[in-house]
Coordinates of C-alpha atoms in Angstrom, one line a residue:
M3 CA -17.4 15.1 -12.6
H4 CA -17.7 12.7 -9.9
M5 CA -15.1 9.9 -8.8
F6 CA -16.0 7.0 -6.5
C7 CA -14.6 3.7 -5.5
S8 CA -16.0 0.9 -3.3
L9 CA -14.0 -0.1 -0.4
V10 CA -14.2 -4.0 0.5
N11 CA -13.4 -5.9 3.6
V12 CA -13.7 -2.9 6.1
Q13 CA -15.9 -1.5 8.8
F14 CA -15.2 2.2 9.7
E15 CA -15.8 3.0 13.4
I16 CA -15.2 7.1 12.8
E17 CA -17.5 9.8 13.8
D18 CA -16.3 12.3 11.0
P19 CA -16.6 10.7 7.5
H20 CA -14.7 14.0 6.2
I21 CA -11.4 12.6 8.0
F22 CA -10.7 11.3 4.6
K23 CA -10.2 15.0 3.2
S24 CA -6.8 15.2 2.9
E25 CA -4.1 16.7 0.3
Q26 CA -2.7 13.2 -0.3
L27 CA -6.1 12.1 -1.5
S28 CA -6.9 15.4 -3.4
I29 CA -6.4 15.9 -7.3
S30 CA -5.6 19.7 -6.3
K31 CA -5.8 21.8 -3.1
D32 CA -7.8 24.6 -5.0
T33 CA -10.2 22.5 -7.0
L34 CA -11.1 19.2 -5.2
E35 CA -12.3 18.9 -1.8
G36 CA -11.1 15.5 -1.4
F37 CA -12.7 12.1 -0.8
T38 CA -15.4 11.6 1.9
L39 CA -16.7 8.3 3.3
E40 CA -20.3 7.7 1.7
D41 CA -23.0 5.4 2.9
P42 CA -24.1 2.7 0.6
L43 CA -26.1 3.9 -2.4
K44 CA -29.9 4.0 -2.2
E45 CA -32.4 4.1 -5.2
E46 CA -33.0 7.8 -4.9
D47 CA -29.3 8.5 -4.7
F48 CA -28.2 11.4 -7.0
L49 CA -25.5 9.3 -8.4
L50 CA -28.0 6.5 -9.7
N51 CA -29.3 8.2 -13.0
D52 CA -29.9 6.2 -16.0
D53 CA -26.7 7.0 -17.7
L54 CA -24.5 5.8 -14.7
T55 CA -26.6 2.7 -14.1
Q56 CA -26.2 1.6 -17.8
S57 CA -22.5 2.3 -17.8
I58 CA -21.5 0.3 -14.8
G59 CA -23.9 -2.4 -14.8
K60 CA -26.2 -3.9 -12.2
M61 CA -23.4 -6.3 -10.6
D62 CA -21.0 -3.4 -10.1
L63 CA -23.7 -1.3 -8.9
G64 CA -24.6 -3.7 -6.4
E65 CA -21.3 -3.5 -4.7
Y66 CA -22.1 0.4 -4.2
R67 CA -25.4 -0.6 -2.6
R68 CA -23.9 -3.1 -0.2
N69 CA -20.6 -1.2 0.8
E70 CA -19.3 2.2 2.0
F71 CA -17.5 3.9 -0.6
L72 CA -15.2 6.8 -1.1
G73 CA -16.7 9.5 -3.2
T74 CA -15.6 13.1 -4.6
Q75 CA -16.5 15.8 -7.3
Y76 CA -14.5 17.9 -9.5
D77 CA -15.9 20.9 -11.3
I78 CA -14.8 20.6 -15.1
S79 CA -17.4 23.1 -16.6
D80 CA -14.7 25.5 -17.6
V81 CA -12.5 23.0 -19.1
D82 CA -11.8 23.0 -23.1
L83 CA -13.6 20.1 -24.5
S84 CA -10.6 19.3 -26.7
Q85 CA -8.8 18.8 -23.3
E86 CA -11.2 17.1 -21.2
D87 CA -10.5 13.3 -22.1
A88 CA -6.7 13.7 -21.3
L89 CA -7.7 15.8 -18.1
I90 CA -10.0 13.1 -16.9
I91 CA -7.6 10.2 -17.5
K92 CA -4.9 12.1 -15.8
Q93 CA -7.0 12.9 -12.7
S94 CA -8.5 9.3 -12.4
R95 CA -4.9 7.9 -12.7
K96 CA -3.6 10.2 -9.9
V97 CA -6.5 9.3 -7.7
S98 CA -5.8 5.8 -8.4
A99 CA -2.2 6.1 -7.3
S100 CA -3.0 8.0 -4.2
L101 CA -5.4 5.2 -3.1
D102 CA -2.8 2.7 -3.6
M103 CA -0.3 4.5 -1.5
W104 CA -2.9 5.1 1.1
L105 CA -3.9 1.4 1.4
L106 CA 0.0 0.6 1.7
A107 CA 0.1 3.1 4.7
L108 CA -2.8 1.4 6.2
W109 CA -0.8 -1.7 6.2
L110 CA 1.8 0.0 8.3
V111 CA -0.9 0.7 10.8
K112 CA -2.4 -2.8 10.8
D113 CA -2.7 -6.0 8.6
H114 CA -5.8 -5.9 6.2
A115 CA -7.3 -6.9 3.0
V116 CA -9.1 -3.8 2.1
N117 CA -9.4 -3.5 -1.4
T118 CA -10.5 -0.7 -3.9
N119 CA -11.5 -2.8 -6.7
I120 CA -12.9 -0.3 -9.3
L121 CA -12.6 3.6 -9.8
Y122 CA -15.2 5.1 -11.6
T123 CA -15.0 8.6 -13.2
H124 CA -18.3 9.8 -14.3
I125 CA -19.0 12.9 -16.2
Y126 CA -22.3 14.6 -16.4
R127 CA -23.5 16.6 -19.4
W128 CA -26.9 17.8 -20.5
E129 CA -26.4 16.2 -24.0
N130 CA -24.6 13.0 -22.8
S131 CA -22.7 11.5 -20.1
S132 CA -19.8 9.2 -19.9
T133 CA -18.0 6.9 -17.5
L134 CA -14.4 5.9 -17.2
R135 CA -13.7 2.6 -15.5
I136 CA -10.0 1.7 -13.8
K137 CA -10.2 -1.6 -12.6
K138 CA -7.5 -2.9 -10.1
E139 CA -5.2 -5.8 -11.5
N140 CA -4.2 -7.2 -8.1
L141 CA -6.0 -7.9 -4.9
T142 CA -4.6 -7.7 -1.5
Y143 CA -5.0 -10.5 1.1
M144 CA -4.3 -10.6 4.9
A145 CA -1.2 -12.1 6.2
N146 CA -3.2 -15.3 6.8
G147 CA -4.0 -15.4 3.2
L148 CA -7.6 -14.8 3.6
H149 CA -10.3 -11.9 2.6
E150 CA -11.5 -10.7 6.1
S151 CA -13.0 -7.5 7.1
V152 CA -11.2 -5.4 9.5
K153 CA -12.5 -2.5 11.6
I154 CA -10.5 1.0 11.6
N155 CA -11.2 3.7 13.9
T156 CA -10.4 7.4 14.0
E157 CA -7.2 7.2 15.6
E158 CA -6.0 4.6 13.3
L159 CA -7.0 6.8 10.3
E160 CA -4.9 9.6 11.7
R161 CA -2.1 7.3 11.8
V162 CA -2.5 6.2 8.3
H163 CA -2.5 9.9 7.3
D164 CA 0.9 10.5 9.5
W165 CA 2.4 7.4 7.4
L166 CA 1.4 8.8 3.8
S167 CA 4.3 11.0 3.4
F168 CA 6.9 8.5 4.1
V169 CA 5.1 5.8 1.9
E170 CA 5.1 8.5 -1.0
N171 CA 8.7 9.2 -0.5
Y172 CA 9.8 5.8 -0.9
V173 CA 7.2 4.4 -3.5
V174 CA 7.5 7.4 -5.7
S175 CA 11.1 7.2 -6.8
K176 CA 13.1 10.4 -7.5
S177 CA 16.6 8.9 -7.5
N178 CA 17.4 10.4 -11.0
H179 CA 15.4 13.5 -10.5
P180 CA 16.5 14.4 -6.8
K181 CA 15.4 18.3 -7.2
K182 CA 11.7 17.2 -8.3
S183 CA 8.8 16.9 -6.0
S184 CA 6.6 13.6 -5.7
E185 CA 3.8 15.5 -7.4
E186 CA 6.2 16.7 -10.4
Y187 CA 7.4 13.2 -11.0
L188 CA 4.0 11.5 -10.7
I189 CA 2.9 14.0 -13.3
E190 CA 5.7 12.9 -15.7
N191 CA 5.0 9.3 -15.1
N192 CA 1.4 9.7 -15.9
Y193 CA 0.5 9.2 -12.2
A194 CA 1.5 5.5 -12.1
L195 CA 3.3 4.3 -9.3
D196 CA 6.8 3.0 -9.6
Y197 CA 5.7 -0.6 -9.3
G198 CA 4.7 -0.1 -12.9
N199 CA 7.8 1.7 -14.0
L200 CA 10.3 -1.1 -14.6
D201 CA 13.3 1.0 -15.5
E202 CA 13.0 3.0 -12.0
I203 CA 12.6 -0.3 -10.1
Y204 CA 15.7 -2.0 -11.6
R205 CA 17.6 1.1 -11.1
S206 CA 16.6 1.8 -7.5
D207 CA 19.3 1.2 -4.7
D208 CA 17.1 2.4 -2.0
R209 CA 16.8 -0.5 0.5
I210 CA 13.3 0.9 1.7
S211 CA 11.7 1.2 -1.6
R212 CA 12.9 -2.5 -2.4
A213 CA 11.5 -3.8 0.7
L214 CA 7.9 -2.2 0.2
I215 CA 8.1 -3.7 -3.4
F216 CA 8.5 -7.0 -1.9
V217 CA 5.7 -6.3 0.9
T218 CA 3.4 -5.2 -2.0
A219 CA 4.0 -8.6 -3.7
A220 CA 3.4 -10.4 -0.4
R221 CA 0.1 -8.7 0.1
N222 CA -1.0 -9.5 -3.5
Q223 CA -0.3 -13.3 -2.5
A224 CA -2.9 -15.7 -1.0
F225 CA -0.7 -18.7 -1.2
L226 CA 1.3 -18.6 2.2
S227 CA 4.5 -20.1 1.2
A228 CA 5.1 -17.5 -1.6
K229 CA 3.8 -14.8 0.8
I230 CA 6.4 -15.7 3.2
A231 CA 9.0 -15.7 0.9
N232 CA 8.4 -12.2 -0.3
Y233 CA 8.3 -11.0 3.5
I234 CA 11.8 -12.7 3.7
S235 CA 12.9 -10.9 0.8
A236 CA 11.8 -7.8 2.2
I237 CA 13.8 -8.2 5.5
E238 CA 16.9 -9.2 3.4
A239 CA 16.5 -6.0 1.4
L240 CA 16.6 -3.8 4.5
V241 CA 19.3 -5.6 6.6
T242 CA 21.6 -8.1 4.9
S243 CA 25.0 -7.0 3.5
D244 CA 26.2 -9.9 1.3
K245 CA 25.2 -13.3 -0.1
G246 CA 26.7 -15.4 2.6
S247 CA 25.0 -16.2 5.8
L248 CA 21.7 -14.4 4.9
V249 CA 19.8 -16.5 7.5
M250 CA 22.0 -15.4 10.2
Q251 CA 22.3 -11.8 9.2
A252 CA 18.4 -11.4 8.6
S253 CA 17.4 -13.1 11.9
E254 CA 20.0 -11.8 14.4
R255 CA 20.0 -7.9 12.8
T256 CA 16.2 -7.8 12.7
A257 CA 16.1 -9.3 16.3
M258 CA 18.5 -6.7 17.5
I259 CA 16.9 -3.8 15.8
I260 CA 13.4 -4.3 16.8
G261 CA 13.5 -6.4 19.8
K262 CA 12.9 -4.7 23.1
D263 CA 14.7 -7.0 25.5
R264 CA 16.5 -10.2 25.4
A265 CA 13.5 -12.5 25.4
E266 CA 11.8 -10.7 22.5
K267 CA 15.0 -10.7 20.4
I268 CA 15.1 -14.5 20.9
R269 CA 11.5 -15.0 19.8
I270 CA 12.1 -12.7 16.6
H271 CA 15.2 -14.8 16.0
D272 CA 13.6 -18.1 16.2
A273 CA 10.5 -16.9 14.3
L274 CA 12.6 -15.8 11.5
R275 CA 14.5 -19.0 11.4
E276 CA 11.3 -20.8 11.0
A277 CA 10.1 -18.6 8.4
Y278 CA 13.3 -19.2 6.5
S279 CA 12.9 -22.8 6.7
T280 CA 9.5 -22.6 5.0
R281 CA 10.7 -20.5 2.5
S282 CA 13.9 -22.7 1.6
S283 CA 11.4 -25.7 1.3
Y284 CA 9.0 -23.8 -1.1
V285 CA 12.0 -22.1 -3.3
H286 CA 14.3 -25.0 -3.6
G287 CA 11.2 -27.7 -4.3
D288 CA 11.3 -29.7 -1.2
A289 CA 8.2 -31.2 0.4
L290 CA 7.1 -28.9 3.2
K291 CA 7.4 -30.6 6.5
K292 CA 4.2 -31.5 8.1
T293 CA 5.0 -29.7 11.4
L294 CA 5.6 -26.5 9.3
E295 CA 2.7 -26.9 7.0
A296 CA 0.2 -27.0 10.1
K297 CA 1.7 -23.7 11.3
L298 CA 1.8 -21.9 7.9
K299 CA -0.8 -19.2 8.9
N300 CA 0.7 -18.5 12.2
I301 CA 4.2 -18.1 10.6
S302 CA 2.9 -15.9 7.9
V303 CA 1.0 -13.7 10.5
T304 CA 4.2 -13.6 12.7
T305 CA 6.5 -12.7 9.8
D306 CA 4.0 -10.1 8.6
D307 CA 4.2 -8.3 12.0
I308 CA 7.9 -8.4 12.1
V309 CA 8.4 -7.1 8.7
R310 CA 6.0 -4.1 9.4
R311 CA 7.8 -3.3 12.8
L312 CA 11.2 -3.5 11.0
I313 CA 10.0 -1.0 8.3
K314 CA 8.6 1.4 10.6
E315 CA 11.6 1.4 12.9
I316 CA 14.0 1.8 10.0
I317 CA 11.8 4.7 8.4
S318 CA 11.5 6.4 11.8
N319 CA 14.7 6.2 13.4
H320 CA 17.3 4.7 10.9
P321 CA 16.6 6.0 7.5
E322 CA 20.2 6.3 6.8
I323 CA 20.6 2.5 6.0
A324 CA 18.2 3.0 2.7
K325 CA 21.4 3.7 0.7
L326 CA 24.2 1.8 2.6
K327 CA 25.7 -1.2 0.6
G328 CA 27.7 -4.1 1.7
D329 CA 30.4 -3.3 4.3
K330 CA 29.1 0.1 4.9
L331 CA 25.9 -1.5 6.2
T332 CA 27.8 -4.1 8.2
E333 CA 29.9 -1.3 9.9
W334 CA 26.6 0.6 10.7
Y335 CA 25.1 -2.5 12.4
K336 CA 28.2 -3.0 14.5
E337 CA 28.4 0.4 15.6
N338 CA 24.6 1.0 16.3
F339 CA 23.6 -2.6 17.7
L340 CA 26.4 -5.3 17.9
F341 CA 28.9 -3.5 19.9
S342 CA 27.1 -0.6 21.4

């Protein structure tokens, strides 16, 4: 059984393609080597048999001839045929969920519009072959609302690997099953990320998890006003205490938490005020001021960077705020930043 998916809008500047081999992108440490970066397909490639070509079609096949892609293989020769279909679906969903988490971890390293549009699982048999196709529902866009290619080097890939465990911890909610591992939880939920599990989303009281949901919504949005609105919601989920004075809380607290000096804190504060003005006009149906309309891309890119820095700072140094509510968060902010 081979699994492979194309990577769109990315150029890798790495020496060792096997850097993708990691437990996070494996089906099982004992049975799967892990994804490796493959060159675009050529006519003589072993993957291009008649069954596969017919299954995925010429248009999708062209994508694998144009782009680098991730590929792996898994021996299922000993699997009971009666269990084969269920195994293939489960493994494919697990790999798809792992790739989604990898792309979110990549966003924590740098802005990108890397997409894995389709995951194929192709099963070879002497008598016949079959192909399972999982198509991604949403595409991601860069902070400027465009699909642009990014370059990723070895050092950046290693940082993505470091962030994966944090992403898994907050994306795979275990609030109602604290003794279960992320792997056990994913098995129970058919390897679907919690973004598709509405009951878990609505019950979650974790600020970081909620912020990542808003970030995902922002990244799936090309329309800049809506993108900025979701970035602001991510910030509110992380640092605001109540419904009053949200603009002041979000802009001042964010600036205090991630600003390195007085000048940078002022820049962050003012940038978020400007983002709020954009969001307010969009959400409340007002016409966007021409001065803001001309700066939408810059506002979105700046806000994206602020959200990324804030999430990384909180995950790395202040994870305790994830469960703080209302007055408790206000007290935490006073003790750690306002009067420290």
